[in-house]
Amino acid sequence: MYPPHLVAPMKDDLVSAGFEDLSTAEKVDEAMENAEGTMLVVVNSVCGCAAGAARPGVKAALNLSGIKPDKLVTVFAGVDFEATARMREYLLPYPPSSPAIGIFKDGELVHFIERHHIEGRSAQMIAQHLEMAFEEFCEKA
């Protein structure tokens, strides 16, 4: 739906912060099969709330929190269709949402932030929400 060259900077925004870009369904399955510990999943998007709140909030939480997930992965809605569809299977029972943020612990979804929890909120609010979730679900180093 979106030309890859236009979304490349939006993908790179998370990849440069340490996220693995899961661009195929096979990569999603591989990440989920090897999901020991905690894994932060970001369903990325071109929308304004992804650019203004989700991506900056996720990066701020990772920079500010003393406790972090073991693994960081992302899929891009509207670009990597099969990868996004597969990740959304793992995010059930939540309906498709982008952007969205999930935390898995040992392969089990334990926390999920849907688009309606991102829209209208600041990056700082998203970061604070994630810092609290990291405290609850991630292991202290």
CSV table of C-alpha atoms in Angstrom, one decimal:
chain,number,residue,atom,x,y,z
A,1,MET,CA,0.0,0.0,0.0
A,2,TYR,CA,2.8,2.4,0.8
A,3,PRO,CA,6.0,2.7,-1.4
A,4,PRO,CA,8.9,1.2,0.5
A,5,HIS,CA,11.2,4.1,-0.3
A,6,LEU,CA,8.8,6.5,1.5
A,7,VAL,CA,8.5,4.3,4.7
A,8,ALA,CA,12.3,3.5,4.9
A,9,PRO,CA,13.0,6.4,7.2
A,10,MET,CA,10.1,5.4,9.4
A,11,LYS,CA,11.4,1.8,9.6
A,12,ASP,CA,14.9,3.0,10.2
A,13,ASP,CA,13.7,5.1,13.1
A,14,LEU,CA,13.2,1.9,15.1
A,15,VAL,CA,15.9,-0.2,13.5
A,16,SER,CA,18.5,2.4,14.4
A,17,ALA,CA,17.2,2.2,18.0
A,18,GLY,CA,18.0,-1.6,18.1
A,19,PHE,CA,14.8,-3.1,16.7
A,20,GLU,CA,14.9,-6.1,14.4
A,21,ASP,CA,12.7,-5.5,11.3
A,22,LEU,CA,10.6,-8.5,10.8
A,23,SER,CA,9.6,-8.1,7.1
A,24,THR,CA,8.3,-11.7,6.4
A,25,ALA,CA,5.9,-14.1,8.1
A,26,GLU,CA,8.8,-16.5,8.5
A,27,LYS,CA,10.9,-13.9,10.4
A,28,VAL,CA,8.0,-13.3,12.7
A,29,ASP,CA,7.6,-17.0,13.4
A,30,GLU,CA,11.3,-17.4,14.0
A,31,ALA,CA,11.3,-14.5,16.5
A,32,MET,CA,8.3,-15.9,18.3
A,33,GLU,CA,9.7,-19.4,18.4
A,34,ASN,CA,12.8,-18.0,20.0
A,35,ALA,CA,11.0,-15.6,22.4
A,36,GLU,CA,12.7,-16.5,25.7
A,37,GLY,CA,12.6,-13.7,28.2
A,38,THR,CA,10.8,-10.5,27.2
A,39,MET,CA,10.2,-9.1,23.8
A,40,LEU,CA,8.9,-5.7,22.8
A,41,VAL,CA,6.9,-5.7,19.6
A,42,VAL,CA,6.0,-2.5,17.8
A,43,VAL,CA,3.5,-2.6,14.9
A,44,ASN,CA,4.8,0.5,13.1
A,45,SER,CA,2.7,2.7,10.9
A,46,VAL,CA,2.9,5.8,8.7
A,47,CYS,CA,0.2,7.6,10.7
A,48,GLY,CA,0.8,10.7,12.7
A,49,CYS,CA,0.4,9.1,16.1
A,50,ALA,CA,3.1,6.6,15.2
A,51,ALA,CA,5.5,9.4,14.2
A,52,GLY,CA,4.5,11.8,17.0
A,53,ALA,CA,3.9,9.5,20.0
A,54,ALA,CA,4.5,5.7,19.4
A,55,ARG,CA,8.0,5.7,18.0
A,56,PRO,CA,9.4,8.6,20.1
A,57,GLY,CA,7.7,7.2,23.2
A,58,VAL,CA,9.1,3.7,22.7
A,59,LYS,CA,12.6,5.1,22.1
A,60,ALA,CA,12.4,7.4,25.1
A,61,ALA,CA,11.2,4.5,27.3
A,62,LEU,CA,14.2,2.4,26.2
A,63,ASN,CA,16.6,5.3,26.8
A,64,LEU,CA,15.2,6.2,30.2
A,65,SER,CA,14.3,2.9,31.8
A,66,GLY,CA,16.8,0.9,33.8
A,67,ILE,CA,14.9,-2.2,33.0
A,68,LYS,CA,14.4,-3.2,29.3
A,69,PRO,CA,13.0,-6.0,27.3
A,70,ASP,CA,15.5,-8.7,26.2
A,71,LYS,CA,14.5,-8.4,22.5
A,72,LEU,CA,13.1,-5.6,20.3
A,73,VAL,CA,11.2,-6.4,17.1
A,74,THR,CA,9.0,-4.5,14.7
A,75,VAL,CA,6.6,-5.1,11.8
A,76,PHE,CA,5.4,-2.3,9.5
A,77,ALA,CA,1.6,-2.2,8.8
A,78,GLY,CA,0.7,-1.3,5.2
A,79,VAL,CA,4.1,-2.4,3.9
A,80,ASP,CA,5.0,-5.8,5.1
A,81,PHE,CA,1.6,-7.4,4.8
A,82,GLU,CA,2.4,-11.0,5.5
A,83,ALA,CA,4.6,-10.2,8.5
A,84,THR,CA,2.1,-7.9,10.0
A,85,ALA,CA,-0.8,-10.4,9.5
A,86,ARG,CA,1.3,-13.1,11.2
A,87,MET,CA,2.3,-10.8,14.1
A,88,ARG,CA,-1.4,-9.9,14.6
A,89,GLU,CA,-2.1,-13.6,15.0
A,90,TYR,CA,0.3,-13.6,17.9
A,91,LEU,CA,-1.4,-10.5,19.3
A,92,LEU,CA,-4.8,-12.1,19.5
A,93,PRO,CA,-7.3,-11.6,21.1
A,94,TYR,CA,-6.7,-7.9,20.3
A,95,PRO,CA,-8.1,-6.7,17.0
A,96,PRO,CA,-5.7,-5.3,14.3
A,97,SER,CA,-4.3,-2.0,15.4
A,98,SER,CA,-1.5,0.2,14.1
A,99,PRO,CA,0.4,1.5,15.6
A,100,ALA,CA,0.4,-0.9,18.5
A,101,ILE,CA,2.9,-2.0,21.1
A,102,GLY,CA,3.1,-5.4,22.8
A,103,ILE,CA,5.2,-7.1,25.4
A,104,PHE,CA,5.7,-10.8,25.3
A,105,LYS,CA,7.2,-12.8,28.2
A,106,ASP,CA,8.4,-16.3,27.2
A,107,GLY,CA,6.2,-16.2,24.1
A,108,GLU,CA,3.1,-15.1,26.0
A,109,LEU,CA,1.5,-11.7,25.3
A,110,VAL,CA,1.4,-10.0,28.7
A,111,HIS,CA,0.8,-6.3,27.8
A,112,PHE,CA,-0.7,-4.6,24.8
A,113,ILE,CA,-1.1,-0.9,23.9
A,114,GLU,CA,-3.7,-0.4,21.1
A,115,ARG,CA,-3.9,2.5,18.8
A,116,HIS,CA,-6.7,4.2,20.8
A,117,HIS,CA,-4.3,4.2,23.8
A,118,ILE,CA,-1.7,6.0,21.6
A,119,GLU,CA,-3.8,8.5,19.7
A,120,GLY,CA,-4.0,11.9,21.5
A,121,ARG,CA,-1.2,11.0,23.9
A,122,SER,CA,2.2,12.5,24.0
A,123,ALA,CA,5.4,10.6,23.5
A,124,GLN,CA,6.2,11.3,27.1
A,125,MET,CA,3.0,9.6,28.2
A,126,ILE,CA,3.7,6.6,26.1
A,127,ALA,CA,7.2,6.4,27.5
A,128,GLN,CA,5.9,6.6,31.1
A,129,HIS,CA,3.4,3.8,30.3
A,130,LEU,CA,6.1,1.6,28.9
A,131,GLU,CA,8.5,2.3,31.7
A,132,MET,CA,5.9,1.0,34.2
A,133,ALA,CA,5.2,-2.0,31.9
A,134,PHE,CA,9.0,-2.8,31.8
A,135,GLU,CA,9.1,-2.6,35.6
A,136,GLU,CA,6.3,-5.1,35.8
A,137,PHE,CA,7.2,-7.6,33.1
A,138,CYS,CA,10.9,-7.4,32.4
A,139,GLU,CA,13.7,-8.8,34.5
A,140,LYS,CA,16.1,-6.5,36.3
A,141,ALA,CA,19.6,-6.8,35.1
